[in-house]
XYZ file of C-alpha atoms in Angstrom:
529
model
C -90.203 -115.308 -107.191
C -89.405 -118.265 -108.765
C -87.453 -119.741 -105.839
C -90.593 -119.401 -103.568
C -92.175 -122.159 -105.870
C -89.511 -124.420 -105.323
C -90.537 -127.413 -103.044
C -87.663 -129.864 -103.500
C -83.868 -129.050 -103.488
C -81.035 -131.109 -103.870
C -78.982 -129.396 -101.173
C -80.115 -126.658 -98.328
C -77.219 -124.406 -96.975
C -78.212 -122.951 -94.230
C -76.556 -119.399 -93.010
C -75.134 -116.731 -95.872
C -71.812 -115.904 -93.631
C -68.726 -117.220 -94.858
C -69.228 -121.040 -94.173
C -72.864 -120.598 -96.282
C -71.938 -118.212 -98.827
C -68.414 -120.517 -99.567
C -70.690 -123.690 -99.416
C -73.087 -122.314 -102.212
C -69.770 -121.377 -104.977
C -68.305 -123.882 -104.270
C -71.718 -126.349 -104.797
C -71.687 -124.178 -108.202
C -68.235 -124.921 -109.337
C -68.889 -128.450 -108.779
C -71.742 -128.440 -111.367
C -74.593 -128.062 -108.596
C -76.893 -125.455 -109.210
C -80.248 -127.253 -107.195
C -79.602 -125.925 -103.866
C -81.036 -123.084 -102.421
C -79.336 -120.782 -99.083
C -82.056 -120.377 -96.603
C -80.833 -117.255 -94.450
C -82.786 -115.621 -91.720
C -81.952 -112.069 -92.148
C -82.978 -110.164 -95.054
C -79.063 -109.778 -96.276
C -75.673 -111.394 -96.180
C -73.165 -111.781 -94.275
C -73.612 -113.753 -90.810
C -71.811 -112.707 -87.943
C -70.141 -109.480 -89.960
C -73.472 -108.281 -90.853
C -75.273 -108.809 -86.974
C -71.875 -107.237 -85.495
C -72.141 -103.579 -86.274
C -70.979 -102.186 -83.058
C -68.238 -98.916 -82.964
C -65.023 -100.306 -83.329
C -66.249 -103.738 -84.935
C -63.111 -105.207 -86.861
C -61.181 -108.134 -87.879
C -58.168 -109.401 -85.229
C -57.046 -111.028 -88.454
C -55.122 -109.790 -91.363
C -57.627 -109.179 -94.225
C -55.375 -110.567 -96.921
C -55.706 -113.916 -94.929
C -59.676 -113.418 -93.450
C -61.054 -114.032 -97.412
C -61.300 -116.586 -99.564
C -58.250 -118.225 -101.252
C -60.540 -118.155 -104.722
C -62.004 -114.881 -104.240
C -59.227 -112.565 -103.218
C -59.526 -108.962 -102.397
C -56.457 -106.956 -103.729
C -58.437 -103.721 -102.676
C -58.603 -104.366 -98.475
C -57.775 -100.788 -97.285
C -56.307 -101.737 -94.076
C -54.159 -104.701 -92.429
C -56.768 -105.263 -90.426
C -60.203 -104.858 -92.135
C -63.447 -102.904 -90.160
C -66.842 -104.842 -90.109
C -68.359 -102.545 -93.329
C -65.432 -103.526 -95.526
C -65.705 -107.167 -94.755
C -69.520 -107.031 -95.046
C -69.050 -105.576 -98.165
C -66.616 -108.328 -99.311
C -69.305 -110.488 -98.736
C -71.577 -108.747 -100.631
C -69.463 -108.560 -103.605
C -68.729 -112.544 -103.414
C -72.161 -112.925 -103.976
C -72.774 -111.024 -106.728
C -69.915 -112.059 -108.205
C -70.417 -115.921 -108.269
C -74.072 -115.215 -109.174
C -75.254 -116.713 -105.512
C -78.671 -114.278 -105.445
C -81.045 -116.359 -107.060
C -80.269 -119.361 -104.412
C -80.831 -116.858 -101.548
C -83.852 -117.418 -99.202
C -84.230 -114.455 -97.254
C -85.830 -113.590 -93.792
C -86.248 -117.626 -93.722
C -85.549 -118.817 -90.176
C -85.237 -122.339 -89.874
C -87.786 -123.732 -87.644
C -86.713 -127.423 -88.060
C -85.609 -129.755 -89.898
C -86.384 -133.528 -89.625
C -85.021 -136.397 -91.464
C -87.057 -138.735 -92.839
C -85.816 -142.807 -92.768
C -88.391 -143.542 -95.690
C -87.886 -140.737 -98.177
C -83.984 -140.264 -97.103
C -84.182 -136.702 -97.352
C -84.747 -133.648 -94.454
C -87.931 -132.028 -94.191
C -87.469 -128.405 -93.545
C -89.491 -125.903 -92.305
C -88.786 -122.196 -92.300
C -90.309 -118.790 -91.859
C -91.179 -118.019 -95.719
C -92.190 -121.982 -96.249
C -91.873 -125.444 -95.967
C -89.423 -127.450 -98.631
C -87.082 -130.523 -98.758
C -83.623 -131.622 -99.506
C -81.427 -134.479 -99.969
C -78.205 -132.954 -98.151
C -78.394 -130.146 -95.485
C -74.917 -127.906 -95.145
C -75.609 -126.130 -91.862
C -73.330 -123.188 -91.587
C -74.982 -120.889 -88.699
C -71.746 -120.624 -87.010
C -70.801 -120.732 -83.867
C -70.403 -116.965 -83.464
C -74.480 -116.063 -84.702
C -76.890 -116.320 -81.271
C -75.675 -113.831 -78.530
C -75.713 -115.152 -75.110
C -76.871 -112.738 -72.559
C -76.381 -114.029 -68.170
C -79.579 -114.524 -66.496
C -79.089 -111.683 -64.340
C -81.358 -110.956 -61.094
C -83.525 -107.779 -61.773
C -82.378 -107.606 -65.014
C -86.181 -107.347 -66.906
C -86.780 -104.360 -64.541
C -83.734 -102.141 -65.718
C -84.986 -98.834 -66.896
C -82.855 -97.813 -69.121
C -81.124 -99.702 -72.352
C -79.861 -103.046 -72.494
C -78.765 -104.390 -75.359
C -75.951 -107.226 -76.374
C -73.135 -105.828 -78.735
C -74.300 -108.175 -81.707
C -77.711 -106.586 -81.604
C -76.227 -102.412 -81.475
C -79.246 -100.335 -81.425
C -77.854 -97.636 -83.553
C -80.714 -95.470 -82.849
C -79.980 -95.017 -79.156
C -77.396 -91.973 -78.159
C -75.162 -93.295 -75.832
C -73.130 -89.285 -75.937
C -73.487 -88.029 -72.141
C -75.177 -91.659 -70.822
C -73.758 -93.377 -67.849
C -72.961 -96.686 -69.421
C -71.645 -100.182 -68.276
C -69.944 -102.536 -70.268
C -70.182 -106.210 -69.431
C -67.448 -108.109 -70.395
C -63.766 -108.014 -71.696
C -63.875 -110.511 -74.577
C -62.634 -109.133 -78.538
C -65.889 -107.263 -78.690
C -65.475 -105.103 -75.636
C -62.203 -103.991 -76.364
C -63.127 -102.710 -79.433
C -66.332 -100.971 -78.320
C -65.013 -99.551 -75.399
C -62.089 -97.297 -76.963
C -65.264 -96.529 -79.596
C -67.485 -95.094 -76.768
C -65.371 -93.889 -73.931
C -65.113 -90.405 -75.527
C -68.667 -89.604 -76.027
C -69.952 -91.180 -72.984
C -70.230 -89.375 -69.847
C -69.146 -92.266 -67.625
C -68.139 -95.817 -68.781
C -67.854 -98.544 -66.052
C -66.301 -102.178 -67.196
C -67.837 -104.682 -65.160
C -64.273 -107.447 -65.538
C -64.925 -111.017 -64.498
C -61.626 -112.234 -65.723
C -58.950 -109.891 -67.723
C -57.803 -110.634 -71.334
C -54.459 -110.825 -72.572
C -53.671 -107.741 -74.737
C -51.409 -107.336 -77.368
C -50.241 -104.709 -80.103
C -52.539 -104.524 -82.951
C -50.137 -103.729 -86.023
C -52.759 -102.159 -88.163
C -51.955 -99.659 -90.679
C -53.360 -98.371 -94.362
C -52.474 -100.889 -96.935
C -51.082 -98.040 -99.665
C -52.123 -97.451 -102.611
C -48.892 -98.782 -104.240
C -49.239 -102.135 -102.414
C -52.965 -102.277 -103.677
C -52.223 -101.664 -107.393
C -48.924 -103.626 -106.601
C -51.463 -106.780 -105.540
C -53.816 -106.030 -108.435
C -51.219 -106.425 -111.261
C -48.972 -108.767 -110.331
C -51.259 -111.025 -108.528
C -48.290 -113.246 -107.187
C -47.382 -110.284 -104.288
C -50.631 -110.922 -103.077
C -50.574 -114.400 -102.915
C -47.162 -114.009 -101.464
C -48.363 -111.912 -98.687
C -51.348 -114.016 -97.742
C -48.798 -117.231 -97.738
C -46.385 -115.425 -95.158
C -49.151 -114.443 -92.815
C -50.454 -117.888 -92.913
C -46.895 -119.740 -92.459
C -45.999 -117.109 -89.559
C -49.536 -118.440 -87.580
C -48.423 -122.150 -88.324
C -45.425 -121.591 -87.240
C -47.172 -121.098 -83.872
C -49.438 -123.439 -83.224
C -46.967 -125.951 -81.823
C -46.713 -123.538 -78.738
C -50.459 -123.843 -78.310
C -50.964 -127.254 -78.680
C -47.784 -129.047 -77.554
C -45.541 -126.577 -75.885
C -48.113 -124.019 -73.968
C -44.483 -123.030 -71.505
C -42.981 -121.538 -74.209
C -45.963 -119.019 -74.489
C -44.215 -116.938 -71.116
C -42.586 -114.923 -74.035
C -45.627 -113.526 -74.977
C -46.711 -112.942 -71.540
C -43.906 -110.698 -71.137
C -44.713 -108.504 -74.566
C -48.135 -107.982 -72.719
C -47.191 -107.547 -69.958
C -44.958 -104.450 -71.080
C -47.602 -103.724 -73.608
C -49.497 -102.463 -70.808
C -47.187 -101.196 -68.883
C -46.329 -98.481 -71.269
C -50.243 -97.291 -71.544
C -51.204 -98.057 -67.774
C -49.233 -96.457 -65.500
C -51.089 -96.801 -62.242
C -49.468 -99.825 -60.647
C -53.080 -100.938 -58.793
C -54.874 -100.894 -62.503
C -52.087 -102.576 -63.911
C -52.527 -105.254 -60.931
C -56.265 -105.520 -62.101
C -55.545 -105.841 -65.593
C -53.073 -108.518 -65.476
C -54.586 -112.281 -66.169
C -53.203 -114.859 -63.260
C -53.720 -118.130 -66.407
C -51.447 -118.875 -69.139
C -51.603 -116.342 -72.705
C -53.647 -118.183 -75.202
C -55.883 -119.892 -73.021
C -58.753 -117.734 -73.878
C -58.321 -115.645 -77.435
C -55.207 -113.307 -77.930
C -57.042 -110.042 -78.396
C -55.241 -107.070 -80.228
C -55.493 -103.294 -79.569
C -53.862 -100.196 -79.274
C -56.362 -98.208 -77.915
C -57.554 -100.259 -75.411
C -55.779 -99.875 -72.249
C -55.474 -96.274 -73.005
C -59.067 -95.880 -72.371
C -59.163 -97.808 -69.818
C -57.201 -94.541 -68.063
C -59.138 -92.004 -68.937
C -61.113 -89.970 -66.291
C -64.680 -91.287 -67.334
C -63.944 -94.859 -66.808
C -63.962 -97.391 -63.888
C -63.290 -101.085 -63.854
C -64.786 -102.588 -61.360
C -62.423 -106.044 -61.364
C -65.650 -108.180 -60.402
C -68.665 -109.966 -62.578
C -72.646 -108.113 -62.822
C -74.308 -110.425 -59.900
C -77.565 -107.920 -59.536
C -79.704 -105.202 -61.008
C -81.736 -102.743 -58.830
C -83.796 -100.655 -60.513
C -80.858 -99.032 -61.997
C -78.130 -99.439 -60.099
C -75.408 -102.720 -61.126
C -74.162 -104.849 -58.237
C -71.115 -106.250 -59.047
C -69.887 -109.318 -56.901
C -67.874 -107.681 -55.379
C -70.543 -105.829 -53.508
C -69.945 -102.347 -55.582
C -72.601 -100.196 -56.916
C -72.776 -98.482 -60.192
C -75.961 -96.623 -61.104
C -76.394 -96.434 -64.808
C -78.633 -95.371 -67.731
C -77.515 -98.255 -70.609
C -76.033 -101.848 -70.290
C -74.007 -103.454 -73.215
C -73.443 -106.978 -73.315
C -70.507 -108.153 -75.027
C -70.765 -111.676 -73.321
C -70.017 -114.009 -76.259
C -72.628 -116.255 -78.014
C -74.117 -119.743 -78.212
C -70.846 -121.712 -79.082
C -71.132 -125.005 -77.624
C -74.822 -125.167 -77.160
C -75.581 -123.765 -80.630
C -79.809 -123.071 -80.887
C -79.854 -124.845 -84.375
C -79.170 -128.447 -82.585
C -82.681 -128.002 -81.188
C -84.390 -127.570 -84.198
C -82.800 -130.746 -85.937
C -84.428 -134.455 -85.473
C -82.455 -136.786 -87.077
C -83.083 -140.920 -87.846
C -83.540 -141.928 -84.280
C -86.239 -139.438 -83.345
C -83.746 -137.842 -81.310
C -82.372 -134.081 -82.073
C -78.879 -132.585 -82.516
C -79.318 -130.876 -78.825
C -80.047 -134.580 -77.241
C -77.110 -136.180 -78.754
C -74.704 -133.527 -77.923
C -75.673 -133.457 -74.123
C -72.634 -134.621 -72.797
C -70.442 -132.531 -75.524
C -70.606 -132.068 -79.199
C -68.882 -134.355 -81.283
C -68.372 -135.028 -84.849
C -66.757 -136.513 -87.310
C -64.106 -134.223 -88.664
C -66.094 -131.766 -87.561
C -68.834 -132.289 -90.243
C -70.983 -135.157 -89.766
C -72.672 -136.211 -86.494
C -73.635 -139.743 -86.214
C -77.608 -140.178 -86.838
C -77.948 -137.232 -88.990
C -77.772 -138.747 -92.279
C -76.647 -136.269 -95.344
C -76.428 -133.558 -92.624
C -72.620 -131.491 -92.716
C -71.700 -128.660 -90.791
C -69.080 -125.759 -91.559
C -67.182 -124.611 -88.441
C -68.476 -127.802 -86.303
C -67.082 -129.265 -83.157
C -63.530 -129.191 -82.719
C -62.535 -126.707 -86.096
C -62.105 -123.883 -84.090
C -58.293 -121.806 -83.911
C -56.663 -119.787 -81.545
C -54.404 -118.085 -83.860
C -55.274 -117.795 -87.215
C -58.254 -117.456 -89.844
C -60.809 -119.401 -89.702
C -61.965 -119.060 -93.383
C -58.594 -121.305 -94.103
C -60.702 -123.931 -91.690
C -63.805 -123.273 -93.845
C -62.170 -124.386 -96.931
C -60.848 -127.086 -95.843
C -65.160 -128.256 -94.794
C -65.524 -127.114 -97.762
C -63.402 -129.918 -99.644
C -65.316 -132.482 -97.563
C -68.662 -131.346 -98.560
C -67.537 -131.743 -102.092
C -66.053 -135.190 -101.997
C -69.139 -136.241 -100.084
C -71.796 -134.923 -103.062
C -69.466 -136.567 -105.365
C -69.520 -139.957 -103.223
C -73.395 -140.140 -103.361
C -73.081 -139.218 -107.039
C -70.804 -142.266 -107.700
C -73.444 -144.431 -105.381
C -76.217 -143.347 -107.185
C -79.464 -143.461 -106.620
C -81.793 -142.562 -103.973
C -78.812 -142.619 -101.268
C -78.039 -141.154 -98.016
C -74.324 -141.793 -95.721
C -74.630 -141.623 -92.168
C -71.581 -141.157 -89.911
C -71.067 -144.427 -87.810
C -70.985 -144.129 -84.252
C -67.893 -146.061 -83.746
C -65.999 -143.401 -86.258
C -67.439 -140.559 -84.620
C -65.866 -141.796 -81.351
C -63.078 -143.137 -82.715
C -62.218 -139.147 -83.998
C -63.592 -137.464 -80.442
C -61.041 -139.504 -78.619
C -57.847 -138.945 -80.543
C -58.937 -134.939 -80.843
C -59.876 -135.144 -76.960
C -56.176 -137.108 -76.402
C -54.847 -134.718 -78.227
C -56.226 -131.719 -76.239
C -55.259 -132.719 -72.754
C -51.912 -130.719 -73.296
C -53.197 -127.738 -75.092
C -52.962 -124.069 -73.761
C -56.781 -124.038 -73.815
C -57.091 -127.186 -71.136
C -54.173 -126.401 -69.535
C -53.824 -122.716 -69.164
C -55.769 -122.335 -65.883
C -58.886 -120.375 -67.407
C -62.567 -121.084 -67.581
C -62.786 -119.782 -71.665
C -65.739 -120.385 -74.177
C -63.627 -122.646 -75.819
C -65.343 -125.491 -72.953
C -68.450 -126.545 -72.720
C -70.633 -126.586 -69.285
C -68.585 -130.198 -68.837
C -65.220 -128.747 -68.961
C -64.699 -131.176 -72.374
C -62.838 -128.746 -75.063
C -65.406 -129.547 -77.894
C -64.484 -125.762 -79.508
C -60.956 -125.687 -80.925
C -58.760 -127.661 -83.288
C -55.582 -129.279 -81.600
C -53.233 -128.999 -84.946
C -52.443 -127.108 -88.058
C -54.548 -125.611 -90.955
C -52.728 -127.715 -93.648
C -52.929 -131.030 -90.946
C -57.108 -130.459 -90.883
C -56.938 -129.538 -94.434
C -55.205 -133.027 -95.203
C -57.547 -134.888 -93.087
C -60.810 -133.536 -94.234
C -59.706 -133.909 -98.279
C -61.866 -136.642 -98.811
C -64.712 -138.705 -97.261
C -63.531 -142.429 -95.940
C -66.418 -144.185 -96.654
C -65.475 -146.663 -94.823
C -66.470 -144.326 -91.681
C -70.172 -143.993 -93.289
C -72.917 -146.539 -93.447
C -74.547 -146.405 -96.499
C -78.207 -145.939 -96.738
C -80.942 -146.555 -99.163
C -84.648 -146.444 -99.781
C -86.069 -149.873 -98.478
C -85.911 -152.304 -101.805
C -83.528 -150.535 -103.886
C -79.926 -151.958 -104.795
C -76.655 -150.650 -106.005
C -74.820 -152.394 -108.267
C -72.932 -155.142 -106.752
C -74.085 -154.031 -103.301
C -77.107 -155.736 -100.544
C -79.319 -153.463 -99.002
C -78.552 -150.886 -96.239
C -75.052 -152.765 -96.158
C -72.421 -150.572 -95.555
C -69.516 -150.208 -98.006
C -66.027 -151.402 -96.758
C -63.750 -149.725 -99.291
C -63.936 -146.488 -99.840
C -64.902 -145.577 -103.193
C -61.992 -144.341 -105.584
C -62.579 -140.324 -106.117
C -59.980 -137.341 -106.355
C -60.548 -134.277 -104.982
C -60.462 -130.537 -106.167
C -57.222 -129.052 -105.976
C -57.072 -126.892 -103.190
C -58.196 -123.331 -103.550
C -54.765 -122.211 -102.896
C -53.549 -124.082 -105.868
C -56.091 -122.930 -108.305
C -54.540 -119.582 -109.709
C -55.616 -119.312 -112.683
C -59.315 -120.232 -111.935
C -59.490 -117.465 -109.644
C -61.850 -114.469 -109.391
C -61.283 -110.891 -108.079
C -63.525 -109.348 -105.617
C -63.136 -106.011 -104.392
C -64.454 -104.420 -102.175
């Protein structure tokens, strides 16, 4: 293919989930077509295509989990399942022509930047290449992290994590345990618990539960969304003001979440009627301090006759019996994991050098930090979608995407109005600058104060995960790059107009911004799916 030949690109994207496949239209609508989307699978879709467990769905509303330009007037369901957002995807590619960009089954080995050529040398699975600007969107949510548990290689039976499902295993009349209680788990265990022959939930720490208020969009509402595209747009803007509504009780006023305890708390109550189960279900830290999770079928399956929670982490495996720590045994013939991923130790870092020698992994050893949440200092031309600190609680994070998305643009148009063989690297003293005020700003969030150990921290206890504000407050302050936060590079001996060498610019350089995708009606697409 034609693409294979290609040595030289002007930007590399890597990851085809939301943040890569958004990255590549919106590099198109800009006027870039010399980029390419290096993705290690051999399809779309990131996290919605590795997550194919029973059960696998959104937590939130599908009119709001899709693009703002590429709206779906055809979602079948409030709350979307995994094959109807994978196919979403799908369709967004084909639809903005993204194919011939596509890379597939093209793990990134590395990628190094070079101070004398001022572009990243990148080396994959299906070839080596280089590019001027590297957009990594893996995602936080794309390498599953499995404990190192004792005896655990000697299990004879199945183990596998819930983003890796072996389909072709029967779990109908195994004895199964499921490790963990996070968004995945209480999805797949509702999924399972009827064909299983016993399911035991190993539960380090319980999860808030509340109602999931999912129902079949009708067919009037989806022809109603399809012709008169304002509805749609009018639906997608309520769910979105209702969630920023809330934030304020997350990040300023974590008290006033007691309310929402209670709405668990009788949540439960009318599914679990055994007063001891109900004891073990119930969280002792604040709602919202790990991730809301939504279900009605949940705790209903949790009191069937085939299940047991044993209230108590998976310390040791013998042969194959579980040992919980709380000294309990539970012989069984598969293992799921559904014990989150890589979030804040992300296995791309490791692969990246940047301009001091030093990779991603190195810098970030005492945290991860970033400028608003795209650019790390000494990783020149280097941007990341869903970086440190853009992470919600509450809402969708494809409005955070977007707003990344607007940054990447104003910062191709920046080094187009520099010209030249040009590169901008994130100073230090900005980079810090923005960790401390999001840092300052985190100390009386639900998430540091809530009394929970959550994946939101990193092995520090520093809260390098979520973002402390507002969609439209992030969107605002990622709108356009300050340039005045960048150093300016260029190849040894070349000049700018008007400017020395390697001196960095003090005034930003005068550039509007695309409207945001919210704004631009009339220059939107349809994708159904």
């Amino acid at each position: 293919m034609a693409e294979r030949e290609q040595r030289h690109v002007r930007v590399a994207v890597i990851g085809s989930g939301f943040g890569g496949l958004g990255a590549a239209v919106r590099l198109r609508r800009q006027g870039i077509t010399d980029f390419v989307v290096l993705e290690r699978a051999d399809s779309v879709g990131g996290t919605w295509r590795d997550n194919s467990y029973p059960g696998c769905a959104c937590d939130v509303p599908s009119h709001l989990y899709s693009f703002s330009f590429a709206p779906n007037p055809e979602w079948p369901r409030n709350f979307s399942g995994q094959p109807h957002i994978r196919a979403y995807l799908e369709r967004v590619t084909d639809t903005f022509g993204l194919r011939p960009h596509i890379r597939f089954n093209s793990d990134v080995r590395s990628l190094r930047w070079s101070n004398e050529e001022l572009h990243w040398e990148i080396d994959t699975a299906s070839g080596a290449l280089t590019a001027d600007v590297v957009v990594s969107a893996t995602g936080p949510l794309s390498d599953p992290k499995i404990p190192d548990i004792p005896g655990l290689d000697d299990f004879p039976g199945k183990v596998f994590h819930s983003a890796r499902w072996d389909h072709d295993y029967d779990l109908r009349g195994k004895r199964v345990a499921m490790i963990g209680t996070g968004a995945s788990a209480i999805q797949i265990v509702p999924a399972i618990q009827p064909e299983v022959d016993r399911l035991t939930l190993f539960q380090r720490t319980p999860a808030w539960v509340l109602p999931r208020a999912d129902r079949k969009i009708s067919a009037a509402e989806r022809w109603l969304h399809t012709r008169i595209p304002a509805t749609r747009a009018a639906r997608r803007g309520l769910l979105w003001g209702i969630r920023e509504l809330q934030v304020s009780a997350f990040t300023k006023r974590p008290n006033e979440l007691g309310l929402i305890e209670g709405l668990a708390k009788a949540h439960m109550k009318k599914a679990v009627k055994d007063p001891a189960l109900r004891a073990t279900l119930t969280p002792d830290y604040r709602i919202g301090c790990k991730r809301i999770l939504l279900s009605n079928t949940y705790y209903p399956a949790l009191t069937r006759r085939n299940v047991d929670v044993v209230a108590a982490g998976l310390t040791e495996v013998r042969g194959n019996v579980l040992v919980g720590s709380d000294g309990s045994e539970t012989e069984v013939d598969a293992v799921v994991f559904g014990t989150g991923f890589h979030v804040t130790d992300m296995p791309i870092a490791h692969r990246v050098t940047g301009a001091h020698g030093t990779t991603l992994a190195e810098e970030w050893k005492d945290g991860m930090e970033s400028l608003r949440g795209a650019s790390a200092a000494g990783f020149p031309n280097f941007l990341t979608i869903i970086g440190p600190n853009t992470g919600l609680g509450n809402s969708s994070m494809i409005l955070m995407i977007e707003s990344q998305l607007n940054y990447m643009a104003d910062f191709m148009r920046q080094l187009d109005i520099l010209g030249g063989k040009i590169a901008l690297s994130a100073r230090p003293s900005a980079v810090q600058e923005w960790t401390r005020k999001i840092q300052k700003r985190m100390e009386r969030t639900v998430w540091n104060t809530g009394g929970c150990d959550s994946w939101y921290l990193d092995s520090s206890g520093r809260n390098t995960t979520a973002w402390p504000g507002t969609t439209s407050e992030f969107r605002k302050v990622t709108r356009q790059v300050d340039l005045a936060e960048y150093e300016v590079l260029r190849v040894p001996g070349a000049r700018a107009a008007g400017q020395s060498v390697d001196k960095p610019v003090d005034k930003p350089v005068a550039a509007g911004t695309d409207r945001s995708p919210d704004q631009g009606a009339a220059e939107r697409s349809e994708v159904s799916a």
